[in-house]
Short mmCIF file of C-alpha atoms in Angstrom, two decimals:
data_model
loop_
_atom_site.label_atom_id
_atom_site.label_comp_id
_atom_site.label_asym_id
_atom_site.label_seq_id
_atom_site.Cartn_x
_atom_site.Cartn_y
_atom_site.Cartn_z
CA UNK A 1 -207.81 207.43 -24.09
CA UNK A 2 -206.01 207.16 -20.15
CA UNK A 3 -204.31 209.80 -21.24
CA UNK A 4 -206.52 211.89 -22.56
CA UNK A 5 -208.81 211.65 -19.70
CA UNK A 6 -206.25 212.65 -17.23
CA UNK A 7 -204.96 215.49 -19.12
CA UNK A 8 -208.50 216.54 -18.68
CA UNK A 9 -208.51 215.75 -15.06
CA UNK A 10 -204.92 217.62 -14.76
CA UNK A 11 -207.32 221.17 -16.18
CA UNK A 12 -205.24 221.50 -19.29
CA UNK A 13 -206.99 223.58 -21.60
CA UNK A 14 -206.96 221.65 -24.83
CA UNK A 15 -205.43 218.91 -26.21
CA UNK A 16 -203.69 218.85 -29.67
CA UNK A 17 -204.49 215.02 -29.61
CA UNK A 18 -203.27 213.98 -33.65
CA UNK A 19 -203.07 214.86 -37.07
CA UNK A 20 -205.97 213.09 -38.16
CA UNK A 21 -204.81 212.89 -41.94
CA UNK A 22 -201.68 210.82 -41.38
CA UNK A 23 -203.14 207.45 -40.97
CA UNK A 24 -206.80 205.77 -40.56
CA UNK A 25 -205.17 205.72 -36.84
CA UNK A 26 -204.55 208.68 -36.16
CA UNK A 27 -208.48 209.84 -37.66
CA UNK A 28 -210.22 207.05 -35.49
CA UNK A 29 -207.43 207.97 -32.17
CA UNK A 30 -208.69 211.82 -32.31
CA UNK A 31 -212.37 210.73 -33.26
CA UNK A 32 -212.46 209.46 -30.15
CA UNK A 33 -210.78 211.27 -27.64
CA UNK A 34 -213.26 214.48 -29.18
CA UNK A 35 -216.55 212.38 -28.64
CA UNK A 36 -215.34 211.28 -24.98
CA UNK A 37 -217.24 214.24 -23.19
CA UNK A 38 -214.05 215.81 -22.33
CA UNK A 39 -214.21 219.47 -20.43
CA UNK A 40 -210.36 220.31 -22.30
CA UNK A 41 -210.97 221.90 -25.90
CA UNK A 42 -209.61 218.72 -28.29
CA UNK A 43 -207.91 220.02 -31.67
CA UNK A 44 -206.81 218.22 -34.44
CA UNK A 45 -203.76 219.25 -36.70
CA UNK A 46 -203.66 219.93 -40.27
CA UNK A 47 -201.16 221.65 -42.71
CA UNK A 48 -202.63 224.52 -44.92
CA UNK A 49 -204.52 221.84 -46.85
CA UNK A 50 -208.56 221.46 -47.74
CA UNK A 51 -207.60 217.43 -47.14
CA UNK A 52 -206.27 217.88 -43.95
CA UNK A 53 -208.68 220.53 -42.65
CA UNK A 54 -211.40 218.15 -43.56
CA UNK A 55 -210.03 215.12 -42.09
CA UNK A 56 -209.72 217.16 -38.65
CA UNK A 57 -213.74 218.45 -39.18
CA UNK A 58 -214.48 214.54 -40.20
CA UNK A 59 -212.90 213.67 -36.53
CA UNK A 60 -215.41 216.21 -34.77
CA UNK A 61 -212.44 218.04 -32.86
CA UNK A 62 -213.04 221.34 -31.56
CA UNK A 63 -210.44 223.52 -32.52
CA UNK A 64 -207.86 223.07 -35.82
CA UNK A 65 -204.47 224.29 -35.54
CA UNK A 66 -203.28 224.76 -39.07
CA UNK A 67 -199.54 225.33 -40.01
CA UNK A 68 -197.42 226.20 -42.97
CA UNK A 69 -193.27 226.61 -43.33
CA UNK A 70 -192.82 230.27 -43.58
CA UNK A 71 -188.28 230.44 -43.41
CA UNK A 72 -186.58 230.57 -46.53
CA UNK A 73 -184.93 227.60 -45.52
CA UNK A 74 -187.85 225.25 -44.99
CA UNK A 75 -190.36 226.98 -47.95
CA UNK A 76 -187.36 226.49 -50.59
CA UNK A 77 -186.61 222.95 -49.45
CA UNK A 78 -189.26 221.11 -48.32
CA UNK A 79 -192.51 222.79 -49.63
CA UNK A 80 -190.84 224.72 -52.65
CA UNK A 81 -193.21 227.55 -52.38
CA UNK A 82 -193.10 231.40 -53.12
CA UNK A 83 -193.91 233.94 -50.29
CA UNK A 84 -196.51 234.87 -51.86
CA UNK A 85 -198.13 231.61 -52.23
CA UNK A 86 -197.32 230.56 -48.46
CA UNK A 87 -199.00 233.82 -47.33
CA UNK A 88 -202.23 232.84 -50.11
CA UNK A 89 -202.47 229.20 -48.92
CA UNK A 90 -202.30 230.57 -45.16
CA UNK A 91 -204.66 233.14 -45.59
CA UNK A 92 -206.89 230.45 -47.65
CA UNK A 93 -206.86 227.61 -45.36
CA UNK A 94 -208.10 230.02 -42.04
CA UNK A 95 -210.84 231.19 -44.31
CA UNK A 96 -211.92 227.27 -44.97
CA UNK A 97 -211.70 226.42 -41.24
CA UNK A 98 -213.77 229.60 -39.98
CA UNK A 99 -216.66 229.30 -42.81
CA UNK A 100 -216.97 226.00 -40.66
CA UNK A 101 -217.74 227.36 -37.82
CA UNK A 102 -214.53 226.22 -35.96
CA UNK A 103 -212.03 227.74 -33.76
CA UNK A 104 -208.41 227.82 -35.32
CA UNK A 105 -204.62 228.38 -34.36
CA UNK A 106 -202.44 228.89 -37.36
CA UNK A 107 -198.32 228.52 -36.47
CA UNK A 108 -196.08 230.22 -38.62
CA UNK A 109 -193.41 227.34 -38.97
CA UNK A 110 -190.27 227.82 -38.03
CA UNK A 111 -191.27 231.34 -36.95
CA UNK A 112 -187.90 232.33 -35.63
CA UNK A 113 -185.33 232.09 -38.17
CA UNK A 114 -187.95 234.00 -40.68
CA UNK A 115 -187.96 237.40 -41.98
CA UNK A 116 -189.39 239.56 -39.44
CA UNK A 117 -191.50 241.32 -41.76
CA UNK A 118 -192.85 239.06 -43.76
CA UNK A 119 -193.82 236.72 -40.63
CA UNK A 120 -195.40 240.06 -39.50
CA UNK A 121 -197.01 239.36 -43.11
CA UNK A 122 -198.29 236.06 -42.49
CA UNK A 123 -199.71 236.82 -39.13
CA UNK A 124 -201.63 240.02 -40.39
CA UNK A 125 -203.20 237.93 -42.62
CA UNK A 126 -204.29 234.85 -40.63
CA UNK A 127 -206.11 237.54 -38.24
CA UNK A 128 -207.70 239.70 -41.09
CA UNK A 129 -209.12 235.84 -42.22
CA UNK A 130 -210.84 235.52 -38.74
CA UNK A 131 -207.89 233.12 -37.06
CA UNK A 132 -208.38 232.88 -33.42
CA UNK A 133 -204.50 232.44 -32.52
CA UNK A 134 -201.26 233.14 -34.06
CA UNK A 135 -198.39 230.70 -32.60
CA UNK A 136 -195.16 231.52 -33.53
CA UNK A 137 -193.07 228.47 -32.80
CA UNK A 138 -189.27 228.07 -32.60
CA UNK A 139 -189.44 224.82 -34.37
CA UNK A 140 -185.52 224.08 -34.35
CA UNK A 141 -184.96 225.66 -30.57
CA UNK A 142 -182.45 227.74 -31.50
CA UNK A 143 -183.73 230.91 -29.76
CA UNK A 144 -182.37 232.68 -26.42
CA UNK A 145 -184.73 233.96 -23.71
CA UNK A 146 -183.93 237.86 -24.29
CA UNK A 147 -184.42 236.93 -28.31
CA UNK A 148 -187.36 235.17 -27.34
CA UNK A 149 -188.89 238.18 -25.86
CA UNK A 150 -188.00 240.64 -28.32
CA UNK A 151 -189.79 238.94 -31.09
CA UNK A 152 -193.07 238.38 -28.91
CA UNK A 153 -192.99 241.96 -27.41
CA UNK A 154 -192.61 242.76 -31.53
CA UNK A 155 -195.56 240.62 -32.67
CA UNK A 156 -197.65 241.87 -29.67
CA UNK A 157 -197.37 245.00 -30.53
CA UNK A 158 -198.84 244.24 -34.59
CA UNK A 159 -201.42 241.64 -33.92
CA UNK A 160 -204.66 241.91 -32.07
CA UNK A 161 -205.59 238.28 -31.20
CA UNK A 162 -203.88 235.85 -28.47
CA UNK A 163 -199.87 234.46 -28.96
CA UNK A 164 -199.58 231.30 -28.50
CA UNK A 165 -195.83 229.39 -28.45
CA UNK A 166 -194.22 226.19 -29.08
CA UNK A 167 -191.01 225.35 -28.29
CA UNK A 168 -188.39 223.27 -28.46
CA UNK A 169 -185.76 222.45 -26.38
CA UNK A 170 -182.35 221.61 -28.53
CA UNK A 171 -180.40 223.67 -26.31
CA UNK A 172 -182.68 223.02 -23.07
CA UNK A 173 -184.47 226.38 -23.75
CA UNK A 174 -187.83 225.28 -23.91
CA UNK A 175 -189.13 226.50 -20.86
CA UNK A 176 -186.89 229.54 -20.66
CA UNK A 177 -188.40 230.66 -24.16
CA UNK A 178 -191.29 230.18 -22.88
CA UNK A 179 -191.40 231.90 -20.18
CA UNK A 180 -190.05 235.11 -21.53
CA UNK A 181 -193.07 234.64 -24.38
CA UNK A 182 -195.36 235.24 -21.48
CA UNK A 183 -193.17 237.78 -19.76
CA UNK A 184 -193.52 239.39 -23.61
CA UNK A 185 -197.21 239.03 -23.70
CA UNK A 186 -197.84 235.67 -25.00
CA UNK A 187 -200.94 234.07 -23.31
CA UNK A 188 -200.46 230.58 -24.06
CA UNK A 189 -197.60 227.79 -23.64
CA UNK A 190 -197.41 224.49 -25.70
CA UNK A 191 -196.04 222.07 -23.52
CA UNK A 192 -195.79 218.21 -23.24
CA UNK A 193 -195.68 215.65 -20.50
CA UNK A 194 -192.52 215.36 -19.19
CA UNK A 195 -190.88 217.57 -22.37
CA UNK A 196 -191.62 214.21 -24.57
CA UNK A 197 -191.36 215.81 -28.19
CA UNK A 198 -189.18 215.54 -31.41
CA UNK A 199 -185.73 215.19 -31.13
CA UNK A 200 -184.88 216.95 -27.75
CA UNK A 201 -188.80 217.71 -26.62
CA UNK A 202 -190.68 220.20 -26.31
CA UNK A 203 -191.44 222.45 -22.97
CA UNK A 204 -192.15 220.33 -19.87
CA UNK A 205 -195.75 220.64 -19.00
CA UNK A 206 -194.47 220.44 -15.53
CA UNK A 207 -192.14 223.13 -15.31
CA UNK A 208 -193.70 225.49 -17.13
CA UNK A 209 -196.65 225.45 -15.06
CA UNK A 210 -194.77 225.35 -11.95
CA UNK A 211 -192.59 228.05 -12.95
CA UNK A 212 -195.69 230.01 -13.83
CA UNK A 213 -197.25 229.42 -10.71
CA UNK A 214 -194.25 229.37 -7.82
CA UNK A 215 -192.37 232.12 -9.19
CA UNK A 216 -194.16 234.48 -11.68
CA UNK A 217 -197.47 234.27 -9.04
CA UNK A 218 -199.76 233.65 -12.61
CA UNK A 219 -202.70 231.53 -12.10
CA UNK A 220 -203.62 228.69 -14.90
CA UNK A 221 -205.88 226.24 -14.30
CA UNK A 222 -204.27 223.16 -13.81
CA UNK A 223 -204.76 221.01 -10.97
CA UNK A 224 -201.23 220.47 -9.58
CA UNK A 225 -201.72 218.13 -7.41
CA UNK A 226 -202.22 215.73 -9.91
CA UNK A 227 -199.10 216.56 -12.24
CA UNK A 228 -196.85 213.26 -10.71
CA UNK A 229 -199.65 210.82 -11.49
CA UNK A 230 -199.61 212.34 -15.16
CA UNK A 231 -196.36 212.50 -15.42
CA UNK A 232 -195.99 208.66 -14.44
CA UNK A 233 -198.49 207.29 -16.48
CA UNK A 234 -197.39 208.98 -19.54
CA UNK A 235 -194.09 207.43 -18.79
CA UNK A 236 -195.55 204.07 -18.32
CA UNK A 237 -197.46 204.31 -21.58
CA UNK A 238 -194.51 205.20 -23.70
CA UNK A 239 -191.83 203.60 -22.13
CA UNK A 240 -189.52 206.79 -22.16
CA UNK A 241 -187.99 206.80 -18.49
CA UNK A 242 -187.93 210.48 -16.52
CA UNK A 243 -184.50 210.94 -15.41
CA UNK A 244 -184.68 211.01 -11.54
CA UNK A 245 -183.41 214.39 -11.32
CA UNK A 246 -186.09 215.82 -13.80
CA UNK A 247 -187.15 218.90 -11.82
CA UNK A 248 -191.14 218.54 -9.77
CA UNK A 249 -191.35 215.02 -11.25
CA UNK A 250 -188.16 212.93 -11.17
CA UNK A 251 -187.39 211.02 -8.26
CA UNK A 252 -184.59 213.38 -6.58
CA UNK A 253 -186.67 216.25 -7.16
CA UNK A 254 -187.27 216.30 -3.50
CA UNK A 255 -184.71 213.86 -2.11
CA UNK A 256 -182.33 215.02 0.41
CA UNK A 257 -178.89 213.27 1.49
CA UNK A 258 -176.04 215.61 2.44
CA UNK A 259 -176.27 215.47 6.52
CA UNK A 260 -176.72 219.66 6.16
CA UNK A 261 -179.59 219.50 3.89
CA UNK A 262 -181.43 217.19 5.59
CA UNK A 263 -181.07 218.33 9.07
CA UNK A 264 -182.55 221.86 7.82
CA UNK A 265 -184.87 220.40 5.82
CA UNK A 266 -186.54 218.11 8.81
CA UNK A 267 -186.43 221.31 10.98
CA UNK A 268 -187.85 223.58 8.20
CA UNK A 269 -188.23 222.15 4.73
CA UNK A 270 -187.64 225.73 3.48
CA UNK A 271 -184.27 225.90 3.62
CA UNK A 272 -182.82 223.30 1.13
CA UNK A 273 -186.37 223.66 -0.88
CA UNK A 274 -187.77 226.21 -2.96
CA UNK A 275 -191.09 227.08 -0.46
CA UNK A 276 -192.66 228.61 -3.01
CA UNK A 277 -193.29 225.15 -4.37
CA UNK A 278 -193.64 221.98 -2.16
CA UNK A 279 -193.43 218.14 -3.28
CA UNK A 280 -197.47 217.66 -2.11
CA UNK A 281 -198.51 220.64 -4.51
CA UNK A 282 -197.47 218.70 -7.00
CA UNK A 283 -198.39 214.97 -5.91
CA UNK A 284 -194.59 214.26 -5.02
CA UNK A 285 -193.39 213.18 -1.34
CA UNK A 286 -190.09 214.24 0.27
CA UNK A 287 -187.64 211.51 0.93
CA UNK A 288 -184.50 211.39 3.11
CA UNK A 289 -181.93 209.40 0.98
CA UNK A 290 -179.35 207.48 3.08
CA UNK A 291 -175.84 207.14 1.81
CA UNK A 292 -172.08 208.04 2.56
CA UNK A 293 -173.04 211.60 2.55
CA UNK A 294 -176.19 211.02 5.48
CA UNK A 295 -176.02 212.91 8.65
CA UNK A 296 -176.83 211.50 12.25
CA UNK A 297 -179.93 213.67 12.48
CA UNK A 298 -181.40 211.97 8.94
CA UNK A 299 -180.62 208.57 10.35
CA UNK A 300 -181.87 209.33 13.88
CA UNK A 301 -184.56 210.28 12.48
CA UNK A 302 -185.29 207.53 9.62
CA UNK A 303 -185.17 204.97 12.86
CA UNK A 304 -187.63 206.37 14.66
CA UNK A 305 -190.08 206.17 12.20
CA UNK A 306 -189.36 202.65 12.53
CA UNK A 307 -189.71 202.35 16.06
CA UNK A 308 -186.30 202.11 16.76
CA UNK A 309 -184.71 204.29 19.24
CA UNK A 310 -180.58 203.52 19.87
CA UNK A 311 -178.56 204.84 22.10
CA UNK A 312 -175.59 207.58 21.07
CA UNK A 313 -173.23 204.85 21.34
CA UNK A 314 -175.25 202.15 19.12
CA UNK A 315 -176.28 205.13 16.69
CA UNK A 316 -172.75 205.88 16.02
CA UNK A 317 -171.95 201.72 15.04
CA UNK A 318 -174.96 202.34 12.86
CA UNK A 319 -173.76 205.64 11.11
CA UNK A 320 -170.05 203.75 10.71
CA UNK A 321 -171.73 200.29 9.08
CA UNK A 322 -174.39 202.32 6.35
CA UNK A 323 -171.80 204.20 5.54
CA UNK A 324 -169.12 201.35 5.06
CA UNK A 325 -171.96 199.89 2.74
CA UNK A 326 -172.42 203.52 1.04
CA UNK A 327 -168.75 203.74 0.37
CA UNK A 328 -168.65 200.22 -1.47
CA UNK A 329 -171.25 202.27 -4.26
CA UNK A 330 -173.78 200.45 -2.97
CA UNK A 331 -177.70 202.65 -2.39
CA UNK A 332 -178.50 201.81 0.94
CA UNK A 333 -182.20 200.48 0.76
CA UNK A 334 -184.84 201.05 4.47
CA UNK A 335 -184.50 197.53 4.95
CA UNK A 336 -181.03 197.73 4.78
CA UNK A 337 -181.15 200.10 7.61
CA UNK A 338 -183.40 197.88 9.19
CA UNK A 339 -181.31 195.00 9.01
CA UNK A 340 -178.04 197.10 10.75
CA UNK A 341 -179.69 198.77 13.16
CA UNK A 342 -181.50 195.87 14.54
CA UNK A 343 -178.13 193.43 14.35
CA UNK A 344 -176.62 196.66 16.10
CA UNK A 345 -179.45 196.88 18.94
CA UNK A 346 -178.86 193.04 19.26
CA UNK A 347 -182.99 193.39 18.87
CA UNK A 348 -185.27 190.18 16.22
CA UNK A 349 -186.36 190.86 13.29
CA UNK A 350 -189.57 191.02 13.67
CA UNK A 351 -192.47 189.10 12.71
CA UNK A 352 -193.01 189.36 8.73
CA UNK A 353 -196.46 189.35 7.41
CA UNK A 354 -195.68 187.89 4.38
CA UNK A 355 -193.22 185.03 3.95
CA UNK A 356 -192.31 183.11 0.77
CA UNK A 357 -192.57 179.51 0.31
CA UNK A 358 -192.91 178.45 -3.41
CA UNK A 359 -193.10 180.71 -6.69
CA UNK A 360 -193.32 179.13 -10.35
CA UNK A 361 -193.59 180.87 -13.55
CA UNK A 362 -194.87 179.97 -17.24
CA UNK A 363 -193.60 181.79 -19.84
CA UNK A 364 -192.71 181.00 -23.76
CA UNK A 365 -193.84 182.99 -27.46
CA UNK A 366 -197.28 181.50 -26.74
CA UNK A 367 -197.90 180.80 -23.71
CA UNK A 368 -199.13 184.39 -21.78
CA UNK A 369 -196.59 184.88 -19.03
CA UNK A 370 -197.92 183.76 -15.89
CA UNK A 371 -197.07 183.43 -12.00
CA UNK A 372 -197.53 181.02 -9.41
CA UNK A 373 -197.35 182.18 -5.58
CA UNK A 374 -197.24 180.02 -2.91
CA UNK A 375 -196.86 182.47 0.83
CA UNK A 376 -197.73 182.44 4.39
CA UNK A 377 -200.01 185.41 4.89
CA UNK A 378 -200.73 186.16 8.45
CA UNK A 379 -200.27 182.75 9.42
CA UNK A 380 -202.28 182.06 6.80
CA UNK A 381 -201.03 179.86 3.35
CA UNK A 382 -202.28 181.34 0.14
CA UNK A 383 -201.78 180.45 -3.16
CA UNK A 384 -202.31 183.23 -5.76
CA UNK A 385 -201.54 183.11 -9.71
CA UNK A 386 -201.21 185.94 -12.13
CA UNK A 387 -200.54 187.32 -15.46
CA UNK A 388 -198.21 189.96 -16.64
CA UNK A 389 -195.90 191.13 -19.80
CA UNK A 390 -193.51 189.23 -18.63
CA UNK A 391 -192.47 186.37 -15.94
CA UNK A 392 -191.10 188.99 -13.88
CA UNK A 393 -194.50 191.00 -14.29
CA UNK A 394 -196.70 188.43 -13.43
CA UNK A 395 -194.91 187.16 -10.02
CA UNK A 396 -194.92 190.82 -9.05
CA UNK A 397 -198.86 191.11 -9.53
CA UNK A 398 -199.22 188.20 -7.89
CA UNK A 399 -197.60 188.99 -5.08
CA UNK A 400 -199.33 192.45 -5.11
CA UNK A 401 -202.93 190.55 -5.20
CA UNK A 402 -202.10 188.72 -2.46
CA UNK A 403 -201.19 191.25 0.19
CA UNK A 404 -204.65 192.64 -0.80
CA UNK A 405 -206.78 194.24 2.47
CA UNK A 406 -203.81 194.04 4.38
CA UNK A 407 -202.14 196.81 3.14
CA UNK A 408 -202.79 199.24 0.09
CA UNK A 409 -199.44 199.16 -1.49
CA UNK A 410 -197.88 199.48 -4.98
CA UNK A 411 -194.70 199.48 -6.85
CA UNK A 412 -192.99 203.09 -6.43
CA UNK A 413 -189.96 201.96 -8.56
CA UNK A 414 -187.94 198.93 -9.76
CA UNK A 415 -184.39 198.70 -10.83
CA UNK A 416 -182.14 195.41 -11.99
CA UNK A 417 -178.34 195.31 -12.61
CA UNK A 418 -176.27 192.60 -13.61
CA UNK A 419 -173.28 192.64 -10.96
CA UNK A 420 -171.39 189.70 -12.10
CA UNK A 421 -170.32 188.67 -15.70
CA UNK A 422 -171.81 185.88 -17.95
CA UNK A 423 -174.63 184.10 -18.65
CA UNK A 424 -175.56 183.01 -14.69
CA UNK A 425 -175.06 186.81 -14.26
CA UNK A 426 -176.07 187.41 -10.28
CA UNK A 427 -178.97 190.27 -10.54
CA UNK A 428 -179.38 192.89 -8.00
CA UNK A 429 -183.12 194.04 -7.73
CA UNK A 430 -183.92 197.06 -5.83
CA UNK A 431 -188.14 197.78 -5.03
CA UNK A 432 -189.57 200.77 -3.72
CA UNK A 433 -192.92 200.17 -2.74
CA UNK A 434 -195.40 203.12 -1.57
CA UNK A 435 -198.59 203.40 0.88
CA UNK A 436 -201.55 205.08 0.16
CA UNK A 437 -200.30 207.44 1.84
CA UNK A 438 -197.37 208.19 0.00
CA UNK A 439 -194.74 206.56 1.99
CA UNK A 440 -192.15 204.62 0.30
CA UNK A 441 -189.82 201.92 1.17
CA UNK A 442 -187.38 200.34 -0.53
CA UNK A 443 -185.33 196.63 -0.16
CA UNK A 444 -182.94 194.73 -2.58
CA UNK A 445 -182.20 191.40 -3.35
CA UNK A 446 -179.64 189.25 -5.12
CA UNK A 447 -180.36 186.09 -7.38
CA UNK A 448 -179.32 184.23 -10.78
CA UNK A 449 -182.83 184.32 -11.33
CA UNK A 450 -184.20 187.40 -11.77
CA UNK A 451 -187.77 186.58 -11.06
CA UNK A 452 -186.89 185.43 -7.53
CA UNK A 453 -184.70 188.25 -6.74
CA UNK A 454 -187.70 190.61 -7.55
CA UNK A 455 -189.92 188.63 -5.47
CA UNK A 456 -187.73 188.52 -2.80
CA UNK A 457 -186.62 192.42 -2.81
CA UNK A 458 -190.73 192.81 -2.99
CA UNK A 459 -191.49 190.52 -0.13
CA UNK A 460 -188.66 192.33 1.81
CA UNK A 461 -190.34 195.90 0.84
CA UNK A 462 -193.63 195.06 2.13
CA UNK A 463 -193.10 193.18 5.62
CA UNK A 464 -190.29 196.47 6.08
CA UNK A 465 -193.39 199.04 5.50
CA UNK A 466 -195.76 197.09 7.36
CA UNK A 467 -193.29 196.45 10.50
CA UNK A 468 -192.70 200.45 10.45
#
């Protein structure tokens, strides 16, 4: 249901949200994402079936998308039907869904490796039944772009009502396809958040839109700004990680190392970025990276933001230790930077909001995993317990909770690796926390116990951000 109402907040225009006949599940899921008062069209799925069309009208959607195997290779093997009963059962199951009074989409399955004309068959049918939409999908993904747009430009030119595709990215075509469907005259796109999908995924909600937008100059109605907060959400829901160099939503998408590309970049972020298509249209910040490859002008710059202004001579010993670290493989962290340059100026540390005194955690197969925090806050000692998933989890929230009104921060990202062998493995944490105003800063610490080193690297995060 988070989901679904973002989607809707994102402006997609409808929502294939389950195949209602599959499970009790699935019926009660789509029930009531279509009763939620959504603005997004919901649809439910359904083969060419009287069962499953009535299952998706029992879940109150708005629009069914109905489907059928129309290649000789799918119809003999898995649905061992004629042609001409495919093309009767097609033709039949539109009929059903329009003497409803619904909307429906009927996909031709495995559209691309059929015979042209008797797919042109099929779809001549569906639309002399009343359909609303043909989609031709290219369920295996084994279509290229110009092949892609000759079939489209071929169906275009036969049927009357709107193309709609779906496909899939086995070769990492999916958004290639289609974009030369639209180039072709399709007027829709399938696409998922962050290309989730069978096997390989689908097209990448993301970079379809974006594509769509930046390059081609072709409005849609989604609200960009809002396409990172989708994007992490869905990831936090199912667990599937983006890669951070997914394009507009991974975490590199608009990181910048090499000394060349960030100097330009600072001066005018056109020149090592697109322009056409900036990290805050999507809900993404820029970040200057700092490794073996940074250039004086990123670090210069990176220590003024926190107050710190070296000389050339003291800049230089900085450059030569972060990049000594850099060289060892390790990712140099902004309170790592912190930490050389003020050692370097021969300057304190500072004054840390929050310091650590005590942390205990509870955790077992039933017993809900929960956190103890014991910190000076502002002079100030709090104690502060929470729950989470797990032990690590809950000291984290805790920790969170406590910083409270003094500063509206979260957890931008979280890593772990073991860096020694065995059992008393030492664990290397690395936090990124963010501001609300999209600022991140990141720390590390080191522990046999992992709870503390997350705590610690946290802790770290925080009182960096806040000294900056």
């Amino acid at each position: 249901m988070d989901i679904a109402h973002q989607l809707d907040k994102l402006g997609v225009d409808a929502i294939e949200s389950g195949f209602p006949i599959s499970s009790k599940g699935d019926l009660e899921s789509v029930r009531s994402i279509a009763s939620a008062g959504l603005s997004t069209d919901v649809c439910g799925l359904a083969r060419v079936l009287r069962k499953d069309i009535d299952a998706c009208i029992d879940a109150g959607v708005d629009m069914i998308h109905t489907f059928v195997s129309t290649s000789d290779v799918q119809r003999i093997h898995t649905i061992k039907k004629s042609r001409e009963e495919v093309l009767e059962m097609a033709g039949d199951a539109v009929s059903y869904i329009k003497d409803h009074g619904m909307k429906c989409m009927f996909s031709a399955m495995d559209a691309t490796r059929t015979d042209m004309d008797y797919l042109l068959d099929i779809y001549r049918s569906v639309e002399d039944n009343g359909c609303d939409i043909i989609n031709v999908p290219d369920t295996v993904g084994v279509m290229s772009p110009s092949r892609m747009y000759n079939l489209i430009t071929q169906i275009d030119q036969e049927i009357n009502i709107p193309i709609d595709v779906h496909c899939h990215n086995d070769f990492g075509l999916a958004v290639a396809n289609s974009l030369m469907a639209f180039e072709a005259g399709a007027s829709q796109i399938q696409v998922t958040v962050n290309g989730l999908g069978e096997r390989a995924g689908n097209a990448d909600l993301a970079e379809t839109v974006m594509s769509l937008q930046s390059i081609y100059g072709a409005m849609t109605n989604i609200h960009t700004q809002h396409i990172i907060e989708t994007s992490r959400m869905v990831e936090r829901y199912t667990g599937i990680k983006i890669s951070p160099t997914m394009p507009i939503v991974g975490e590199n998408a608009f990181a910048h190392e090499s000394g060349i590309h960030t100097h330009g970049v600072l001066e005018k972020s056109d020149t090592f970025e697109p322009g056409i298509m900036t990290p805050e249209m999507v809900g993404h910040t820029r970040r200057i990276v700092l490794g073996k490859h940074a250039g004086r002008h990123a670090i210069k710059k990176s220590l003024e933001s926190a107050g710190l202004s070296p000389t050339d001579e003291q800049l230089t010993e900085i450059i030569t230790r972060i990049k000594s670290i850099a060289d060892k493989g390790k990712r140099i962290t902004d309170a790592d930077l912190n930490a050389v340059a003020l050692a370097v100026m021969g300057k304190p540390a500072g004054e840390e909001l929050i310091r650590l005194k005590e942390l205990s955690v509870m955790t077992g197969n039933i017993i809900t995993p929960t956190a103890v925090v014991k910190a000076v806050m502002d002079n100030e000692e709090m104690i502060i317990s929470n729950t989470g998933v797990g032990p690590v989890d809950a000291a984290l929230k805790a920790v969170e909770e406590m910083i409270g009104e003094h500063a509206r921060v979260k957890i931008h990202d979280f890593r772990i690796e073991a860096i020694s062998g065995g059992s008393d493995a030492l664990a290397e944490v690395i936090i990124g926390v963010e501001d609300e105003n999209g600022r991140i800063v990141t720390a590390r610490s080191a522990s046999a116990d992992i709870v503390i080193a997350s705590v610690d690297a946290l802790i770290t995060a925080i009182n960096t951000m806040l000294r900056k």
